[in-house]
């Protein structure tokens, strides 16, 4: 089992629809969760961070976290063609040394159709 | 602009050569990370520094790879005796944080794309 799993897609949604992106993780000790957007050939840019169970909204984006089920999701309302990109889920992993690292999923490619 | 800066943006070299990349983090960030990303994959963790201390290094990182952050500011990643499989995007990110609680998000530079001929 991968430490962070995402459906690679592509996920195609019509313009104006809600896009729902999901991510599951394996380490129950994870405390910090992030969504990044990455356009082709560019570096990841932060969209949302979430630390507590429940929903967190920022503009058209809503992140949802359920630690008991070990999943985190991202909803994009009123999807626009400019939202077409790969969305990366990142989860922190605490190591035995007491340090930590971030584990990224492989990303879900989203296509918003005009 | 005070974002994460990486240099060079592109590097083409012959197999067997050594290459060095530089990363300048956001000035107030104490944590600096290096990742490698290949097509269709998410960023793969290589190593991370808190201030000048290298606290974690991936087992995937062979002895040919070394990273430094001598004064807790900029960092360099060196690859010796490059191989075809080293061709990838090398990303640097920085963040502010202490302890192992809620971790602040990382901010990425534009990356260095390495091509091995």
mmCIF file of N, CA and C in Angstrom, chain A residues 2-113:
data_model
loop_
_atom_site.group_PDB
_atom_site.id
_atom_site.type_symbol
_atom_site.label_atom_id
_atom_site.label_comp_id
_atom_site.label_asym_id
_atom_site.label_seq_id
_atom_site.Cartn_x
_atom_site.Cartn_y
_atom_site.Cartn_z
ATOM 1 N N UNK A 2 0.555 2.177 -0.923
ATOM 2 C CA UNK A 2 1.294 3.421 -0.948
ATOM 3 C C UNK A 2 0.943 4.243 0.276
ATOM 4 N N UNK A 3 1.879 5.061 0.712
ATOM 5 C CA UNK A 3 1.644 5.876 1.903
ATOM 6 C C UNK A 3 0.581 6.942 1.669
ATOM 7 N N UNK A 4 0.560 7.495 0.470
ATOM 8 C CA UNK A 4 -0.467 8.472 0.097
ATOM 9 C C UNK A 4 -0.984 8.058 -1.276
ATOM 10 N N UNK A 5 -2.280 7.836 -1.376
ATOM 11 C CA UNK A 5 -2.847 7.345 -2.629
ATOM 12 C C UNK A 5 -3.854 8.311 -3.209
ATOM 13 N N UNK A 6 -3.729 8.521 -4.496
ATOM 14 C CA UNK A 6 -4.675 9.350 -5.234
ATOM 15 C C UNK A 6 -4.995 8.645 -6.541
ATOM 16 N N UNK A 7 -6.194 8.849 -7.026
ATOM 17 C CA UNK A 7 -6.567 8.372 -8.345
ATOM 18 C C UNK A 7 -5.892 9.277 -9.375
ATOM 19 N N UNK A 8 -5.167 8.680 -10.308
ATOM 20 C CA UNK A 8 -4.377 9.504 -11.237
ATOM 21 C C UNK A 8 -5.237 10.243 -12.255
ATOM 22 N N UNK A 9 -6.485 9.779 -12.446
ATOM 23 C CA UNK A 9 -7.376 10.437 -13.393
ATOM 24 C C UNK A 9 -7.039 10.075 -14.831
ATOM 25 N N UNK A 10 -7.426 10.896 -15.823
ATOM 26 C CA UNK A 10 -7.940 12.240 -15.584
ATOM 27 C C UNK A 10 -9.389 12.259 -15.125
ATOM 28 N N UNK A 11 -9.686 13.256 -14.295
ATOM 29 C CA UNK A 11 -11.039 13.530 -13.866
ATOM 30 C C UNK A 11 -11.547 14.677 -14.726
ATOM 31 N N UNK A 12 -12.586 14.417 -15.486
ATOM 32 C CA UNK A 12 -13.131 15.436 -16.384
ATOM 33 C C UNK A 12 -14.462 15.933 -15.842
ATOM 34 N N UNK A 13 -14.579 17.245 -15.710
ATOM 35 C CA UNK A 13 -15.831 17.851 -15.254
ATOM 36 C C UNK A 13 -16.169 19.021 -16.179
ATOM 37 N N UNK A 14 -17.452 19.295 -16.365
ATOM 38 C CA UNK A 14 -17.818 20.457 -17.188
ATOM 39 C C UNK A 14 -17.607 21.752 -16.428
ATOM 40 N N UNK A 15 -17.377 22.797 -17.156
ATOM 41 C CA UNK A 15 -17.205 24.120 -16.548
ATOM 42 C C UNK A 15 -18.425 24.459 -15.687
ATOM 43 N N UNK A 16 -18.146 24.960 -14.479
ATOM 44 C CA UNK A 16 -19.205 25.340 -13.559
ATOM 45 C C UNK A 16 -19.598 24.239 -12.584
ATOM 46 N N UNK A 17 -19.149 23.035 -12.822
ATOM 47 C CA UNK A 17 -19.484 21.909 -11.949
ATOM 48 C C UNK A 17 -18.553 21.867 -10.737
ATOM 49 N N UNK A 18 -18.868 20.952 -9.819
ATOM 50 C CA UNK A 18 -18.000 20.722 -8.663
ATOM 51 C C UNK A 18 -17.057 19.566 -8.970
ATOM 52 N N UNK A 19 -15.771 19.813 -8.759
ATOM 53 C CA UNK A 19 -14.769 18.756 -8.912
ATOM 54 C C UNK A 19 -14.422 18.226 -7.531
ATOM 55 N N UNK A 20 -14.402 16.912 -7.387
ATOM 56 C CA UNK A 20 -14.111 16.287 -6.096
ATOM 57 C C UNK A 20 -12.876 15.405 -6.229
ATOM 58 N N UNK A 21 -11.867 15.740 -5.462
ATOM 59 C CA UNK A 21 -10.591 15.031 -5.520
ATOM 60 C C UNK A 21 -10.350 14.366 -4.169
ATOM 61 N N UNK A 22 -9.916 13.125 -4.205
ATOM 62 C CA UNK A 22 -9.766 12.360 -2.969
ATOM 63 C C UNK A 22 -8.346 11.870 -2.771
ATOM 64 N N UNK A 23 -8.024 11.634 -1.502
ATOM 65 C CA UNK A 23 -6.678 11.195 -1.127
ATOM 66 C C UNK A 23 -6.795 10.360 0.135
ATOM 67 N N UNK A 24 -6.153 9.215 0.172
ATOM 68 C CA UNK A 24 -6.104 8.420 1.390
ATOM 69 C C UNK A 24 -4.645 8.273 1.821
ATOM 70 N N UNK A 25 -4.448 8.096 3.113
ATOM 71 C CA UNK A 25 -3.088 7.983 3.630
ATOM 72 C C UNK A 25 -3.020 6.852 4.636
ATOM 73 N N UNK A 26 -1.828 6.341 4.871
ATOM 74 C CA UNK A 26 -1.690 5.129 5.679
ATOM 75 C C UNK A 26 -1.233 5.388 7.112
ATOM 76 N N UNK A 27 -0.539 6.500 7.373
ATOM 77 C CA UNK A 27 0.035 6.739 8.694
ATOM 78 C C UNK A 27 -0.965 7.448 9.605
ATOM 79 N N UNK A 28 -1.468 6.741 10.603
ATOM 80 C CA UNK A 28 -2.467 7.333 11.509
ATOM 81 C C UNK A 28 -1.898 8.494 12.319
ATOM 82 N N UNK A 29 -0.579 8.566 12.422
ATOM 83 C CA UNK A 29 0.039 9.642 13.182
ATOM 84 C C UNK A 29 0.159 10.954 12.439
ATOM 85 N N UNK A 30 -0.209 10.966 11.177
ATOM 86 C CA UNK A 30 -0.091 12.195 10.390
ATOM 87 C C UNK A 30 -0.987 13.282 10.960
ATOM 88 N N UNK A 31 -0.457 14.515 10.962
ATOM 89 C CA UNK A 31 -1.186 15.620 11.578
ATOM 90 C C UNK A 31 -1.422 16.786 10.630
ATOM 91 N N UNK A 32 -0.674 16.823 9.542
ATOM 92 C CA UNK A 32 -0.737 17.983 8.647
ATOM 93 C C UNK A 32 -0.985 17.502 7.233
ATOM 94 N N UNK A 33 -1.919 18.197 6.569
ATOM 95 C CA UNK A 33 -2.365 17.745 5.254
ATOM 96 C C UNK A 33 -2.452 18.951 4.329
ATOM 97 N N UNK A 34 -1.997 18.761 3.109
ATOM 98 C CA UNK A 34 -1.910 19.885 2.181
ATOM 99 C C UNK A 34 -2.385 19.468 0.795
ATOM 100 N N UNK A 35 -2.960 20.416 0.109
ATOM 101 C CA UNK A 35 -3.278 20.251 -1.313
ATOM 102 C C UNK A 35 -2.474 21.264 -2.114
ATOM 103 N N UNK A 36 -1.840 20.757 -3.170
ATOM 104 C CA UNK A 36 -1.073 21.594 -4.079
ATOM 105 C C UNK A 36 -1.649 21.434 -5.481
ATOM 106 N N UNK A 37 -1.524 22.491 -6.263
ATOM 107 C CA UNK A 37 -1.884 22.446 -7.675
ATOM 108 C C UNK A 37 -0.596 22.558 -8.473
ATOM 109 N N UNK A 38 -0.494 21.768 -9.530
ATOM 110 C CA UNK A 38 0.702 21.805 -10.357
ATOM 111 C C UNK A 38 0.300 21.824 -11.822
ATOM 112 N N UNK A 39 0.629 22.913 -12.486
ATOM 113 C CA UNK A 39 0.427 22.990 -13.921
ATOM 114 C C UNK A 39 1.596 22.305 -14.611
ATOM 115 N N UNK A 40 1.338 21.822 -15.798
ATOM 116 C CA UNK A 40 2.353 21.082 -16.551
ATOM 117 C C UNK A 40 3.636 21.895 -16.705
ATOM 118 N N UNK A 41 4.750 21.307 -16.309
ATOM 119 C CA UNK A 41 6.043 21.969 -16.438
ATOM 120 C C UNK A 41 6.347 22.984 -15.362
ATOM 121 N N UNK A 42 5.426 23.167 -14.429
ATOM 122 C CA UNK A 42 5.620 24.140 -13.343
ATOM 123 C C UNK A 42 5.784 23.424 -12.012
ATOM 124 N N UNK A 43 6.130 24.194 -10.990
ATOM 125 C CA UNK A 43 6.298 23.611 -9.665
ATOM 126 C C UNK A 43 4.967 23.648 -8.909
ATOM 127 N N UNK A 44 4.834 22.834 -7.871
ATOM 128 C CA UNK A 44 3.581 22.829 -7.100
ATOM 129 C C UNK A 44 3.355 24.150 -6.380
ATOM 130 N N UNK A 45 2.093 24.574 -6.345
ATOM 131 C CA UNK A 45 1.735 25.763 -5.581
ATOM 132 C C UNK A 45 0.655 25.388 -4.571
ATOM 133 N N UNK A 46 0.790 25.916 -3.372
ATOM 134 C CA UNK A 46 -0.106 25.566 -2.268
ATOM 135 C C UNK A 46 -1.515 26.117 -2.507
ATOM 136 N N UNK A 47 -2.501 25.235 -2.298
ATOM 137 C CA UNK A 47 -3.893 25.670 -2.340
ATOM 138 C C UNK A 47 -4.459 25.759 -0.929
ATOM 139 N N UNK A 48 -4.322 24.673 -0.168
ATOM 140 C CA UNK A 48 -4.965 24.597 1.143
ATOM 141 C C UNK A 48 -4.103 23.767 2.084
ATOM 142 N N UNK A 49 -4.191 24.095 3.359
ATOM 143 C CA UNK A 49 -3.672 23.229 4.398
ATOM 144 C C UNK A 49 -4.821 22.938 5.352
ATOM 145 N N UNK A 50 -4.826 21.751 5.951
ATOM 146 C CA UNK A 50 -5.862 21.395 6.916
ATOM 147 C C UNK A 50 -5.255 20.512 7.976
ATOM 148 N N UNK A 51 -5.654 20.742 9.229
ATOM 149 C CA UNK A 51 -5.042 20.032 10.336
ATOM 150 C C UNK A 51 -6.059 19.315 11.225
ATOM 151 N N UNK A 52 -7.322 19.773 11.187
ATOM 152 C CA UNK A 52 -8.344 19.224 12.086
ATOM 153 C C UNK A 52 -9.464 18.580 11.276
ATOM 154 N N UNK A 53 -10.117 17.617 11.876
ATOM 155 C CA UNK A 53 -11.255 16.974 11.229
ATOM 156 C C UNK A 53 -12.309 18.004 10.851
ATOM 157 N N UNK A 54 -12.941 17.776 9.703
ATOM 158 C CA UNK A 54 -14.002 18.666 9.274
ATOM 159 C C UNK A 54 -13.659 19.341 7.973
ATOM 160 N N UNK A 55 -14.348 20.434 7.731
ATOM 161 C CA UNK A 55 -14.197 21.167 6.483
ATOM 162 C C UNK A 55 -13.472 22.486 6.721
ATOM 163 N N UNK A 56 -12.727 22.886 5.693
ATOM 164 C CA UNK A 56 -12.083 24.199 5.706
ATOM 165 C C UNK A 56 -12.290 24.807 4.326
ATOM 166 N N UNK A 57 -12.865 25.992 4.309
ATOM 167 C CA UNK A 57 -13.218 26.620 3.046
ATOM 168 C C UNK A 57 -12.334 27.820 2.770
ATOM 169 N N UNK A 58 -11.964 27.981 1.497
ATOM 170 C CA UNK A 58 -11.194 29.152 1.074
ATOM 171 C C UNK A 58 -11.610 29.471 -0.354
ATOM 172 N N UNK A 59 -12.487 30.437 -0.490
ATOM 173 C CA UNK A 59 -12.977 30.788 -1.819
ATOM 174 C C UNK A 59 -13.735 29.621 -2.438
ATOM 175 N N UNK A 60 -13.343 29.232 -3.633
ATOM 176 C CA UNK A 60 -14.034 28.120 -4.312
ATOM 177 C C UNK A 60 -13.541 26.744 -3.850
ATOM 178 N N UNK A 61 -12.563 26.728 -2.980
ATOM 179 C CA UNK A 61 -11.962 25.473 -2.532
ATOM 180 C C UNK A 61 -12.436 25.102 -1.126
ATOM 181 N N UNK A 62 -12.739 23.818 -0.940
ATOM 182 C CA UNK A 62 -13.043 23.285 0.384
ATOM 183 C C UNK A 62 -12.241 22.017 0.584
ATOM 184 N N UNK A 63 -11.455 21.991 1.652
ATOM 185 C CA UNK A 63 -10.739 20.785 2.029
ATOM 186 C C UNK A 63 -11.519 20.084 3.130
ATOM 187 N N UNK A 64 -11.557 18.758 3.070
ATOM 188 C CA UNK A 64 -12.260 17.963 4.074
ATOM 189 C C UNK A 64 -11.292 16.924 4.619
ATOM 190 N N UNK A 65 -11.274 16.781 5.936
ATOM 191 C CA UNK A 65 -10.376 15.825 6.573
ATOM 192 C C UNK A 65 -11.158 14.906 7.481
ATOM 193 N N UNK A 66 -10.891 13.603 7.365
ATOM 194 C CA UNK A 66 -11.485 12.604 8.238
ATOM 195 C C UNK A 66 -10.351 11.690 8.697
ATOM 196 N N UNK A 67 -9.842 11.958 9.881
ATOM 197 C CA UNK A 67 -8.688 11.199 10.370
ATOM 198 C C UNK A 67 -9.057 9.760 10.710
ATOM 199 N N UNK A 68 -10.273 9.528 11.161
ATOM 200 C CA UNK A 68 -10.684 8.165 11.505
ATOM 201 C C UNK A 68 -10.660 7.272 10.266
ATOM 202 N N UNK A 69 -11.067 7.822 9.136
ATOM 203 C CA UNK A 69 -11.092 7.064 7.885
ATOM 204 C C UNK A 69 -9.824 7.281 7.073
ATOM 205 N N UNK A 70 -8.975 8.158 7.550
ATOM 206 C CA UNK A 70 -7.684 8.435 6.908
ATOM 207 C C UNK A 70 -7.844 8.889 5.458
ATOM 208 N N UNK A 71 -8.717 9.858 5.288
ATOM 209 C CA UNK A 71 -8.812 10.449 3.957
ATOM 210 C C UNK A 71 -8.955 11.950 4.055
ATOM 211 N N UNK A 72 -8.505 12.579 3.004
ATOM 212 C CA UNK A 72 -8.625 14.029 2.870
ATOM 213 C C UNK A 72 -9.077 14.298 1.432
ATOM 214 N N UNK A 73 -9.971 15.243 1.285
ATOM 215 C CA UNK A 73 -10.499 15.521 -0.043
ATOM 216 C C UNK A 73 -10.456 17.021 -0.323
ATOM 217 N N UNK A 74 -10.577 17.351 -1.583
ATOM 218 C CA UNK A 74 -10.615 18.742 -2.030
ATOM 219 C C UNK A 74 -11.786 18.900 -2.981
ATOM 220 N N UNK A 75 -12.653 19.845 -2.671
ATOM 221 C CA UNK A 75 -13.759 20.177 -3.569
ATOM 222 C C UNK A 75 -13.468 21.520 -4.222
ATOM 223 N N UNK A 76 -13.698 21.571 -5.516
ATOM 224 C CA UNK A 76 -13.547 22.825 -6.247
ATOM 225 C C UNK A 76 -14.918 23.170 -6.821
ATOM 226 N N UNK A 77 -15.498 24.246 -6.323
ATOM 227 C CA UNK A 77 -16.813 24.669 -6.812
ATOM 228 C C UNK A 77 -16.648 25.570 -8.025
ATOM 229 N N UNK A 78 -17.695 25.588 -8.864
ATOM 230 C CA UNK A 78 -17.697 26.454 -10.046
ATOM 231 C C UNK A 78 -16.381 26.286 -10.820
ATOM 232 N N UNK A 79 -16.075 25.056 -11.169
ATOM 233 C CA UNK A 79 -14.802 24.753 -11.836
ATOM 234 C C UNK A 79 -14.634 25.568 -13.118
ATOM 235 N N UNK A 80 -13.411 26.030 -13.320
ATOM 236 C CA UNK A 80 -13.066 26.823 -14.489
ATOM 237 C C UNK A 80 -12.010 26.095 -15.319
ATOM 238 N N UNK A 81 -11.955 26.356 -16.613
ATOM 239 C CA UNK A 81 -10.891 25.724 -17.426
ATOM 240 C C UNK A 81 -9.494 25.984 -16.860
ATOM 241 N N UNK A 82 -9.296 27.114 -16.206
ATOM 242 C CA UNK A 82 -7.988 27.427 -15.634
ATOM 243 C C UNK A 82 -7.654 26.549 -14.423
ATOM 244 N N UNK A 83 -8.651 25.806 -13.923
ATOM 245 C CA UNK A 83 -8.389 24.863 -12.828
ATOM 246 C C UNK A 83 -7.789 23.559 -13.344
ATOM 247 N N UNK A 84 -7.758 23.391 -14.651
ATOM 248 C CA UNK A 84 -7.193 22.170 -15.235
ATOM 249 C C UNK A 84 -5.712 22.084 -14.879
ATOM 250 N N UNK A 85 -5.359 21.050 -14.121
ATOM 251 C CA UNK A 85 -4.004 20.889 -13.605
ATOM 252 C C UNK A 85 -3.942 19.544 -12.895
ATOM 253 N N UNK A 86 -2.785 19.234 -12.355
ATOM 254 C CA UNK A 86 -2.647 18.066 -11.492
ATOM 255 C C UNK A 86 -2.691 18.533 -10.045
ATOM 256 N N UNK A 87 -3.494 17.858 -9.244
ATOM 257 C CA UNK A 87 -3.656 18.222 -7.832
ATOM 258 C C UNK A 87 -2.965 17.177 -6.960
ATOM 259 N N UNK A 88 -2.030 17.643 -6.176
ATOM 260 C CA UNK A 88 -1.204 16.784 -5.338
ATOM 261 C C UNK A 88 -1.647 16.874 -3.885
ATOM 262 N N UNK A 89 -1.786 15.722 -3.277
ATOM 263 C CA UNK A 89 -2.075 15.636 -1.851
ATOM 264 C C UNK A 89 -0.746 15.368 -1.134
ATOM 265 N N UNK A 90 -0.488 16.063 -0.041
ATOM 266 C CA UNK A 90 0.745 15.865 0.724
ATOM 267 C C UNK A 90 0.395 15.670 2.197
ATOM 268 N N UNK A 91 1.079 14.732 2.823
ATOM 269 C CA UNK A 91 0.820 14.371 4.210
ATOM 270 C C UNK A 91 2.147 14.311 4.953
ATOM 271 N N UNK A 92 2.171 14.835 6.182
ATOM 272 C CA UNK A 92 3.435 14.733 6.912
ATOM 273 C C UNK A 92 3.551 13.370 7.572
ATOM 274 N N UNK A 93 4.752 12.888 7.685
ATOM 275 C CA UNK A 93 5.038 11.585 8.295
ATOM 276 C C UNK A 93 6.088 11.799 9.364
ATOM 277 N N UNK A 94 5.730 11.474 10.610
ATOM 278 C CA UNK A 94 6.679 11.611 11.710
ATOM 279 C C UNK A 94 7.591 10.395 11.693
ATOM 280 N N UNK A 95 8.891 10.644 11.755
ATOM 281 C CA UNK A 95 9.861 9.554 11.690
ATOM 282 C C UNK A 95 10.334 9.165 13.097
ATOM 283 N N UNK A 96 10.947 8.002 13.212
ATOM 284 C CA UNK A 96 11.411 7.525 14.518
ATOM 285 C C UNK A 96 12.400 8.494 15.152
ATOM 286 N N UNK A 97 13.148 9.169 14.319
ATOM 287 C CA UNK A 97 14.153 10.108 14.815
ATOM 288 C C UNK A 97 13.510 11.339 15.438
ATOM 289 N N UNK A 98 12.215 11.468 15.270
ATOM 290 C CA UNK A 98 11.519 12.647 15.771
ATOM 291 C C UNK A 98 11.395 13.731 14.736
ATOM 292 N N UNK A 99 12.091 13.558 13.643
ATOM 293 C CA UNK A 99 11.931 14.488 12.533
ATOM 294 C C UNK A 99 10.767 14.011 11.681
ATOM 295 N N UNK A 100 10.556 14.671 10.601
ATOM 296 C CA UNK A 100 9.422 14.279 9.771
ATOM 297 C C UNK A 100 9.751 14.579 8.324
ATOM 298 N N UNK A 101 8.921 14.075 7.459
ATOM 299 C CA UNK A 101 9.017 14.429 6.059
ATOM 300 C C UNK A 101 7.613 14.467 5.478
ATOM 301 N N UNK A 102 7.501 15.075 4.319
ATOM 302 C CA UNK A 102 6.225 15.119 3.620
ATOM 303 C C UNK A 102 6.206 14.025 2.557
ATOM 304 N N UNK A 103 5.076 13.353 2.488
ATOM 305 C CA UNK A 103 4.859 12.345 1.460
ATOM 306 C C UNK A 103 3.800 12.880 0.500
ATOM 307 N N UNK A 104 4.124 12.863 -0.779
ATOM 308 C CA UNK A 104 3.186 13.322 -1.793
ATOM 309 C C UNK A 104 2.553 12.137 -2.504
ATOM 310 N N UNK A 105 1.285 12.294 -2.859
ATOM 311 C CA UNK A 105 0.656 11.346 -3.754
ATOM 312 C C UNK A 105 1.131 11.597 -5.175
ATOM 313 N N UNK A 106 0.708 10.732 -6.082
ATOM 314 C CA UNK A 106 1.116 10.878 -7.478
ATOM 315 C C UNK A 106 0.312 11.957 -8.200
ATOM 316 N N UNK A 107 -0.758 12.435 -7.549
ATOM 317 C CA UNK A 107 -1.540 13.509 -8.140
ATOM 318 C C UNK A 107 -2.716 13.010 -8.952
ATOM 319 N N UNK A 108 -3.763 13.827 -8.995
ATOM 320 C CA UNK A 108 -4.929 13.580 -9.841
ATOM 321 C C UNK A 108 -4.986 14.664 -10.891
ATOM 322 N N UNK A 109 -5.050 14.236 -12.135
ATOM 323 C CA UNK A 109 -5.131 15.212 -13.226
ATOM 324 C C UNK A 109 -6.585 15.600 -13.444
ATOM 325 N N UNK A 110 -6.849 16.886 -13.344
ATOM 326 C CA UNK A 110 -8.208 17.417 -13.509
ATOM 327 C C UNK A 110 -8.305 18.142 -14.840
ATOM 328 N N UNK A 111 -9.385 17.830 -15.577
ATOM 329 C CA UNK A 111 -9.672 18.548 -16.819
ATOM 330 C C UNK A 111 -11.039 19.196 -16.693
ATOM 331 N N UNK A 112 -11.091 20.484 -16.835
ATOM 332 C CA UNK A 112 -12.368 21.199 -16.808
ATOM 333 C C UNK A 112 -12.702 21.562 -18.243
ATOM 334 N N UNK A 113 -13.832 21.040 -18.703
ATOM 335 C CA UNK A 113 -14.216 21.183 -20.096
ATOM 336 C C UNK A 113 -15.088 22.411 -20.299
#
